[in-house]
Amino acid sequence: MTESRRTDEPEIHKGLAGVYADTTAVSKVDPASNSLLYRGYPVQDLADTQPFEAVAHLLWHGELPTDAELETLRASERAHRDLGDDVRTAIDLLPTDAHPMDDVRTALSVIGARETAGVDLLALADAGTTAEHAVRLFAELPAVVAYTQRRRHGQEPVAPRDDLDHAANTLWMTFGTKPDETVVDAFNRSMILYAEHSFNASTFTARVVASTLSDVHSAVVAAVGALKGPLHGGANEAVMHAFTEIGSADRAEAWLDEALAAKRKVMGFGHRVYKHGDSRVPTMKAALDDLVEHFDRQDLGDLYAALESAFVERKGIYPNLDYPAGPAYHLMGFDTETFTPLFVAARVTGWTAHIAEQQAANSLIRPLSSYVGHERRDVPRT
């Protein structure tokens, strides 16, 4: 017979599982359609029809932009794409074998110090200031990612181009060549699909920091720290590492059997929220298929299919967004370690939308804990 919990003991929800911490109007997973909705719009429909700039505006302001609003946002974003020597100098102080997320975290700290110097902290929680900083971070983070990859290959930075949209310019700054439309479309879709996902670990971290009335940059740096953890971000990297380890489709089943026997965690499958498959996967898989055809890499497509089939057959668990995104970024030419910084460059739109929402109806986030240590005791006297 199990002992029942005492009535005076609090019920503990480890990891805050099942706890509703606040309300949000930014996004939700619709149970009826198993679809992720941004401000009510299915994300797959947004990815099929919208540029990333329009989705950023939607997340920040609640509605898709008019043509005039989109042009205004694009003009502001293009005006802030260049990093500045101070940020590059700070990144250059880091070892080239440090994880690129360390570069991102450091760059954001420098950007934040520059943008908030001499400004009273309470003024930084103003809605207009938050909106301005959100656009600037949206513009600057692709340059951080591009510079991070290029310096690891001993390459000079590439200046942004005002005639390219957000997605195309990110690819241009990273690789120094004007990208093909197939690649731009796939990259744009991936950014939209990664942009937002309600109260995930990094978003909640950003909201906790924002609830203290700290500045936007500090909240985003904290979110980057949360996303760096392999239980939250990094799965797209892990997928590509697994593909490299497997090598070819004919080895997928044997590799998986060995991995499961060794109780290794196979990343890219399952999701804490989606119980019937991640609704973002078909859109990203279609983009991956386009890239496989564009680059004539059916070998990678076959490996993807073989591992997916074997895993679903053995575990009954389906892929999440990271599974097609990893090989897609690989085909585009991004270093595997740069995949999570790309996640940051997308998710900063969702983070800043939540920071603004937190500031608009703020309450300091300060949960309770149930103490299980020693009761009061006396310090020994000699």
Short mmCIF file of C-alpha atoms in Angstrom, two decimals:
data_model
loop_
_atom_site.label_atom_id
_atom_site.label_comp_id
_atom_site.label_asym_id
_atom_site.label_seq_id
_atom_site.Cartn_x
_atom_site.Cartn_y
_atom_site.Cartn_z
CA MET A 1 0.00 0.00 0.00
CA THR A 2 1.48 3.35 -1.00
CA GLU A 3 1.57 6.15 1.53
CA SER A 4 -0.61 9.09 0.49
CA ARG A 5 0.85 12.57 0.32
CA ARG A 6 0.24 14.70 3.40
CA THR A 7 -2.32 17.42 2.84
CA ASP A 8 0.11 20.12 4.00
CA GLU A 9 2.75 19.12 1.44
CA PRO A 10 2.77 21.15 -1.79
CA GLU A 11 2.33 19.31 -5.06
CA ILE A 12 5.57 19.52 -7.02
CA HIS A 13 5.57 19.78 -10.81
CA LYS A 14 9.14 18.92 -11.79
CA GLY A 15 10.21 21.02 -14.74
CA LEU A 16 6.95 22.98 -14.28
CA ALA A 17 5.27 20.28 -16.37
CA GLY A 18 1.56 20.96 -16.66
CA VAL A 19 1.81 24.35 -14.93
CA TYR A 20 0.25 27.40 -16.58
CA ALA A 21 2.58 30.27 -15.66
CA ASP A 22 0.82 33.05 -17.58
CA THR A 23 -1.28 33.85 -20.62
CA THR A 24 0.07 34.61 -24.09
CA ALA A 25 -1.35 35.78 -27.39
CA VAL A 26 1.82 35.05 -29.37
CA SER A 27 1.43 31.37 -30.28
CA LYS A 28 -0.22 28.08 -29.40
CA VAL A 29 -0.44 24.51 -30.59
CA ASP A 30 -4.00 23.94 -31.81
CA PRO A 31 -5.07 20.46 -30.59
CA ALA A 32 -7.75 20.07 -33.25
CA SER A 33 -5.33 20.40 -36.15
CA ASN A 34 -2.09 19.63 -34.27
CA SER A 35 -0.82 22.86 -35.85
CA LEU A 36 1.42 25.52 -34.39
CA LEU A 37 -0.35 28.87 -34.71
CA TYR A 38 1.43 32.25 -34.75
CA ARG A 39 -1.15 34.86 -33.69
CA GLY A 40 -3.79 32.47 -35.05
CA TYR A 41 -2.12 31.66 -38.39
CA PRO A 42 -0.88 28.08 -39.03
CA VAL A 43 2.90 28.32 -39.27
CA GLN A 44 3.03 26.03 -42.29
CA ASP A 45 0.82 28.47 -44.21
CA LEU A 46 3.03 31.38 -43.18
CA ALA A 47 6.15 29.50 -44.29
CA ASP A 48 4.57 28.76 -47.67
CA THR A 49 3.50 32.33 -48.39
CA GLN A 50 5.40 34.94 -46.35
CA PRO A 51 8.88 36.44 -46.13
CA PHE A 52 10.48 36.15 -42.70
CA GLU A 53 10.23 39.92 -42.20
CA ALA A 54 6.43 39.73 -42.46
CA VAL A 55 6.29 36.95 -39.87
CA ALA A 56 8.54 38.95 -37.54
CA HIS A 57 6.09 41.86 -37.83
CA LEU A 58 3.21 39.49 -37.11
CA LEU A 59 4.87 38.15 -33.95
CA TRP A 60 5.69 41.63 -32.68
CA HIS A 61 2.47 43.45 -33.59
CA GLY A 62 -0.22 40.79 -33.82
CA GLU A 63 -1.10 41.25 -37.49
CA LEU A 64 0.59 40.66 -40.82
CA PRO A 65 2.01 43.91 -42.19
CA THR A 66 0.56 46.05 -44.92
CA ASP A 67 2.84 46.67 -47.87
CA ALA A 68 3.86 49.99 -46.35
CA GLU A 69 4.54 48.48 -42.94
CA LEU A 70 6.64 45.71 -44.50
CA GLU A 71 8.73 48.23 -46.41
CA THR A 72 9.25 50.29 -43.25
CA LEU A 73 10.43 47.21 -41.35
CA ARG A 74 12.72 46.18 -44.19
CA ALA A 75 14.28 49.62 -44.35
CA SER A 76 14.95 49.62 -40.60
CA GLU A 77 16.32 46.08 -40.67
CA ARG A 78 18.66 46.83 -43.57
CA ALA A 79 19.99 49.91 -41.77
CA HIS A 80 21.27 47.79 -38.86
CA ARG A 81 22.77 44.74 -40.57
CA ASP A 82 26.43 45.61 -40.10
CA LEU A 83 28.03 44.40 -36.88
CA GLY A 84 30.53 47.11 -36.14
CA ASP A 85 34.20 46.67 -35.24
CA ASP A 86 33.51 46.44 -31.49
CA VAL A 87 31.47 43.25 -31.89
CA ARG A 88 33.96 41.64 -34.28
CA THR A 89 36.83 42.49 -31.93
CA ALA A 90 35.03 40.86 -29.00
CA ILE A 91 34.31 37.71 -31.01
CA ASP A 92 37.94 37.56 -32.16
CA LEU A 93 39.03 37.29 -28.52
CA LEU A 94 37.31 33.90 -28.29
CA PRO A 95 39.03 30.63 -29.30
CA THR A 96 38.04 29.53 -32.79
CA ASP A 97 37.18 26.11 -31.37
CA ALA A 98 34.72 27.56 -28.85
CA HIS A 99 31.16 26.68 -29.68
CA PRO A 100 29.56 29.31 -31.96
CA MET A 101 26.87 29.81 -29.33
CA ASP A 102 29.61 31.36 -27.20
CA ASP A 103 30.28 33.80 -30.03
CA VAL A 104 26.59 34.65 -30.18
CA ARG A 105 26.31 35.15 -26.43
CA THR A 106 29.40 37.38 -26.36
CA ALA A 107 28.28 39.42 -29.37
CA LEU A 108 24.87 40.04 -27.81
CA SER A 109 26.48 41.26 -24.59
CA VAL A 110 28.61 43.75 -26.50
CA ILE A 111 25.65 44.90 -28.59
CA GLY A 112 23.58 45.30 -25.43
CA ALA A 113 26.25 47.30 -23.63
CA ARG A 114 26.58 49.61 -26.63
CA GLU A 115 22.83 50.07 -27.13
CA THR A 116 22.00 50.69 -23.46
CA ALA A 117 25.02 52.72 -22.32
CA GLY A 118 23.95 55.70 -20.25
CA VAL A 119 20.25 54.77 -20.33
CA ASP A 120 18.30 54.34 -17.11
CA LEU A 121 17.23 50.70 -16.63
CA LEU A 122 13.58 51.59 -16.09
CA ALA A 123 13.53 53.43 -19.42
CA LEU A 124 14.72 50.24 -21.16
CA ALA A 125 11.48 48.45 -20.30
CA ASP A 126 9.52 50.92 -22.42
CA ALA A 127 7.48 49.34 -25.22
CA GLY A 128 8.94 51.60 -27.89
CA THR A 129 12.51 50.88 -26.79
CA THR A 130 11.84 47.15 -26.77
CA ALA A 131 10.38 47.31 -30.29
CA GLU A 132 13.38 49.24 -31.57
CA HIS A 133 15.88 46.85 -30.02
CA ALA A 134 13.94 43.84 -31.34
CA VAL A 135 14.35 45.05 -34.93
CA ARG A 136 18.04 45.75 -34.41
CA LEU A 137 18.68 42.29 -32.97
CA PHE A 138 16.72 40.76 -35.84
CA ALA A 139 19.06 42.60 -38.23
CA GLU A 140 22.35 41.99 -36.40
CA LEU A 141 22.14 38.33 -35.45
CA PRO A 142 22.54 37.00 -39.02
CA ALA A 143 25.75 39.03 -39.26
CA VAL A 144 26.96 37.43 -36.01
CA VAL A 145 26.26 33.95 -37.40
CA ALA A 146 27.92 34.75 -40.72
CA TYR A 147 31.02 36.24 -39.10
CA THR A 148 31.29 33.33 -36.69
CA GLN A 149 31.37 30.78 -39.51
CA ARG A 150 33.67 32.77 -41.77
CA ARG A 151 36.33 33.46 -39.14
CA ARG A 152 36.58 29.75 -38.35
CA HIS A 153 37.53 29.20 -41.97
CA GLY A 154 40.00 32.08 -42.04
CA GLN A 155 37.74 34.12 -44.31
CA GLU A 156 37.19 37.88 -44.27
CA PRO A 157 33.72 39.18 -43.37
CA VAL A 158 31.28 39.95 -46.16
CA ALA A 159 29.41 43.25 -46.04
CA PRO A 160 25.59 43.10 -46.15
CA ARG A 161 23.66 43.97 -49.31
CA ASP A 162 20.74 46.38 -49.23
CA ASP A 163 19.17 44.83 -52.34
CA LEU A 164 18.62 41.44 -50.68
CA ASP A 165 15.89 40.46 -48.25
CA HIS A 166 16.64 39.08 -44.78
CA ALA A 167 17.01 35.42 -45.78
CA ALA A 168 19.05 36.05 -48.92
CA ASN A 169 21.31 38.53 -47.16
CA THR A 170 22.07 36.05 -44.37
CA LEU A 171 23.24 33.53 -46.97
CA TRP A 172 25.19 36.22 -48.84
CA MET A 173 27.08 37.35 -45.71
CA THR A 174 27.88 33.74 -44.81
CA PHE A 175 29.06 32.45 -48.19
CA GLY A 176 29.92 35.55 -50.22
CA THR A 177 27.88 34.52 -53.26
CA LYS A 178 24.34 35.42 -54.23
CA PRO A 179 22.27 32.36 -53.31
CA ASP A 180 19.97 30.46 -55.65
CA GLU A 181 16.25 31.02 -55.09
CA THR A 182 15.76 27.38 -54.10
CA VAL A 183 18.20 27.84 -51.24
CA VAL A 184 16.73 31.20 -50.22
CA ASP A 185 13.23 29.73 -50.12
CA ALA A 186 14.30 26.76 -48.01
CA PHE A 187 16.21 29.01 -45.61
CA ASN A 188 13.31 31.46 -45.32
CA ARG A 189 10.95 28.60 -44.48
CA SER A 190 13.29 27.27 -41.82
CA MET A 191 13.57 30.68 -40.14
CA ILE A 192 9.79 31.02 -39.99
CA LEU A 193 9.34 27.51 -38.61
CA TYR A 194 11.94 28.14 -35.88
CA ALA A 195 10.75 31.65 -35.00
CA GLU A 196 8.42 30.91 -32.09
CA HIS A 197 7.08 28.11 -29.90
CA SER A 198 5.23 29.48 -26.85
CA PHE A 199 6.68 28.94 -23.34
CA ASN A 200 9.63 26.72 -24.22
CA ALA A 201 12.68 26.78 -21.94
CA SER A 202 14.52 29.66 -23.61
CA THR A 203 11.41 31.79 -24.06
CA PHE A 204 10.41 31.30 -20.45
CA THR A 205 13.95 32.20 -19.42
CA ALA A 206 13.69 35.43 -21.41
CA ARG A 207 10.37 36.22 -19.75
CA VAL A 208 11.80 35.58 -16.27
CA VAL A 209 14.61 38.06 -16.92
CA ALA A 210 12.20 40.57 -18.48
CA SER A 211 9.95 40.29 -15.42
CA THR A 212 12.73 41.82 -13.32
CA LEU A 213 12.61 44.90 -15.61
CA SER A 214 16.03 44.09 -16.99
CA ASP A 215 16.84 45.11 -20.56
CA VAL A 216 15.96 43.23 -23.75
CA HIS A 217 19.57 42.27 -24.45
CA SER A 218 20.03 40.67 -21.02
CA ALA A 219 16.84 38.67 -21.51
CA VAL A 220 17.99 37.48 -24.94
CA VAL A 221 21.47 36.57 -23.63
CA ALA A 222 19.79 34.47 -20.93
CA ALA A 223 17.62 32.81 -23.56
CA VAL A 224 20.74 31.98 -25.59
CA GLY A 225 22.20 30.31 -22.52
CA ALA A 226 19.08 28.17 -22.17
CA LEU A 227 19.05 27.28 -25.87
CA LYS A 228 22.69 26.20 -25.73
CA GLY A 229 21.73 23.26 -23.51
CA PRO A 230 21.38 20.03 -25.51
CA LEU A 231 18.00 19.21 -23.99
CA HIS A 232 16.57 22.34 -25.65
CA GLY A 233 18.69 23.48 -28.60
CA GLY A 234 21.33 21.62 -30.53
CA ALA A 235 19.20 18.75 -31.79
CA ASN A 236 19.63 19.84 -35.40
CA GLU A 237 23.39 19.67 -34.85
CA ALA A 238 23.04 16.23 -33.28
CA VAL A 239 21.03 14.99 -36.27
CA MET A 240 23.82 15.93 -38.65
CA HIS A 241 26.46 14.38 -36.39
CA ALA A 242 24.41 11.16 -36.47
CA PHE A 243 24.13 11.28 -40.26
CA THR A 244 27.90 11.72 -40.52
CA GLU A 245 28.44 8.78 -38.17
CA ILE A 246 26.02 6.54 -40.08
CA GLY A 247 27.46 7.43 -43.48
CA SER A 248 24.90 5.88 -45.83
CA ALA A 249 21.32 4.62 -45.92
CA ASP A 250 22.29 0.95 -45.91
CA ARG A 251 23.91 1.38 -42.46
CA ALA A 252 20.99 3.20 -40.83
CA GLU A 253 19.22 0.20 -39.29
CA ALA A 254 22.37 -1.36 -37.85
CA TRP A 255 23.50 2.00 -36.45
CA LEU A 256 20.12 2.58 -34.84
CA ASP A 257 20.03 -0.89 -33.29
CA GLU A 258 23.47 -0.30 -31.78
CA ALA A 259 22.47 3.14 -30.53
CA LEU A 260 19.28 1.87 -28.89
CA ALA A 261 21.09 -1.08 -27.35
CA ALA A 262 23.59 1.34 -25.83
CA LYS A 263 20.68 3.51 -24.62
CA ARG A 264 21.97 6.47 -26.63
CA LYS A 265 19.54 9.34 -27.11
CA VAL A 266 18.71 9.68 -30.80
CA MET A 267 18.03 13.36 -31.40
CA GLY A 268 15.54 14.75 -33.89
CA PHE A 269 12.62 12.54 -32.86
CA GLY A 270 9.73 13.21 -30.49
CA HIS A 271 8.55 16.42 -28.90
CA ARG A 272 7.23 17.35 -25.47
CA VAL A 273 4.24 19.18 -26.97
CA TYR A 274 3.36 17.27 -30.16
CA LYS A 275 1.92 13.84 -29.46
CA HIS A 276 0.99 12.96 -33.06
CA GLY A 277 3.99 14.29 -34.94
CA ASP A 278 5.44 17.78 -35.28
CA SER A 279 3.22 19.78 -37.66
CA ARG A 280 6.25 21.79 -38.84
CA VAL A 281 8.02 18.74 -40.26
CA PRO A 282 6.16 18.36 -43.61
CA THR A 283 6.97 21.95 -44.58
CA MET A 284 10.66 21.62 -43.66
CA LYS A 285 10.85 18.17 -45.27
CA ALA A 286 9.51 19.64 -48.52
CA ALA A 287 12.23 22.30 -48.35
CA LEU A 288 14.83 19.59 -47.73
CA ASP A 289 13.55 17.62 -50.72
CA ASP A 290 14.00 20.71 -52.89
CA LEU A 291 17.58 21.07 -51.66
CA VAL A 292 18.35 17.38 -52.21
CA GLU A 293 17.23 17.75 -55.81
CA HIS A 294 18.97 21.10 -56.27
CA PHE A 295 22.33 19.82 -55.03
CA ASP A 296 21.89 16.29 -56.48
CA ARG A 297 22.29 14.67 -53.05
CA GLN A 298 19.82 11.82 -53.16
CA ASP A 299 22.23 9.88 -50.95
CA LEU A 300 21.38 12.25 -48.10
CA GLY A 301 17.66 11.98 -48.86
CA ASP A 302 17.92 8.20 -48.76
CA LEU A 303 19.76 8.29 -45.42
CA TYR A 304 17.08 10.59 -44.00
CA ALA A 305 14.31 8.22 -45.09
CA ALA A 306 16.10 5.09 -43.88
CA LEU A 307 16.76 6.37 -40.36
CA GLU A 308 13.27 7.84 -40.04
CA SER A 309 11.63 4.59 -41.14
CA ALA A 310 13.73 2.49 -38.79
CA PHE A 311 13.14 4.76 -35.81
CA VAL A 312 9.38 5.00 -36.31
CA GLU A 313 9.18 1.22 -36.73
CA ARG A 314 11.13 0.53 -33.54
CA LYS A 315 9.90 3.33 -31.28
CA GLY A 316 6.67 4.64 -32.81
CA ILE A 317 8.02 8.19 -32.40
CA TYR A 318 8.06 10.65 -35.30
CA PRO A 319 10.56 13.34 -36.31
CA ASN A 320 10.50 16.87 -34.98
CA LEU A 321 11.57 20.02 -36.85
CA ASP A 322 15.26 19.49 -36.11
CA TYR A 323 15.36 16.25 -38.12
CA PRO A 324 14.86 17.81 -41.57
CA ALA A 325 16.39 21.18 -40.60
CA GLY A 326 19.82 19.72 -39.79
CA PRO A 327 20.51 18.16 -43.19
CA ALA A 328 18.90 21.16 -44.90
CA TYR A 329 21.37 23.56 -43.26
CA HIS A 330 24.18 21.16 -44.14
CA LEU A 331 23.25 21.22 -47.82
CA MET A 332 23.14 25.02 -47.72
CA GLY A 333 26.76 24.97 -46.58
CA PHE A 334 26.49 25.91 -42.92
CA ASP A 335 28.92 24.31 -40.46
CA THR A 336 27.11 21.86 -38.19
CA GLU A 337 28.07 23.86 -35.09
CA THR A 338 26.39 26.92 -36.62
CA PHE A 339 22.94 25.31 -36.73
CA THR A 340 21.94 26.37 -33.20
CA PRO A 341 23.05 29.99 -33.78
CA LEU A 342 20.74 29.94 -36.81
CA PHE A 343 18.01 28.85 -34.41
CA VAL A 344 18.84 31.95 -32.34
CA ALA A 345 18.65 34.21 -35.40
CA ALA A 346 15.12 32.93 -36.00
CA ARG A 347 13.87 32.61 -32.42
CA VAL A 348 14.94 36.13 -31.45
CA THR A 349 11.68 37.29 -33.06
CA GLY A 350 9.63 35.08 -30.77
CA TRP A 351 11.75 35.89 -27.71
CA THR A 352 11.35 39.62 -28.20
CA ALA A 353 7.61 39.25 -28.82
CA HIS A 354 7.33 37.49 -25.46
CA ILE A 355 9.57 40.05 -23.74
CA ALA A 356 7.26 42.81 -24.95
CA GLU A 357 4.21 40.84 -23.82
CA GLN A 358 5.77 40.28 -20.39
CA GLN A 359 6.57 43.98 -20.03
CA ALA A 360 3.03 45.00 -21.02
CA ALA A 361 1.41 43.16 -18.09
CA ASN A 362 4.37 42.46 -15.85
CA SER A 363 4.50 40.47 -12.67
CA LEU A 364 7.83 39.39 -11.23
CA ILE A 365 8.22 35.66 -11.86
CA ARG A 366 9.20 34.20 -8.51
CA PRO A 367 8.01 30.61 -7.88
CA LEU A 368 8.11 28.87 -4.52
CA SER A 369 10.17 25.84 -3.60
CA SER A 370 9.45 23.02 -1.18
CA TYR A 371 12.33 22.72 1.28
CA VAL A 372 13.51 19.14 1.95
CA GLY A 373 16.79 19.82 3.76
CA HIS A 374 17.67 19.83 7.47
CA GLU A 375 15.33 21.51 9.91
CA ARG A 376 16.77 24.26 12.09
CA ARG A 377 19.86 23.13 13.94
CA ASP A 378 22.54 24.73 16.08
CA VAL A 379 26.04 25.52 14.90
CA PRO A 380 28.58 23.42 16.88
CA ARG A 381 30.54 25.45 19.46
CA THR A 382 34.14 24.62 20.27
#
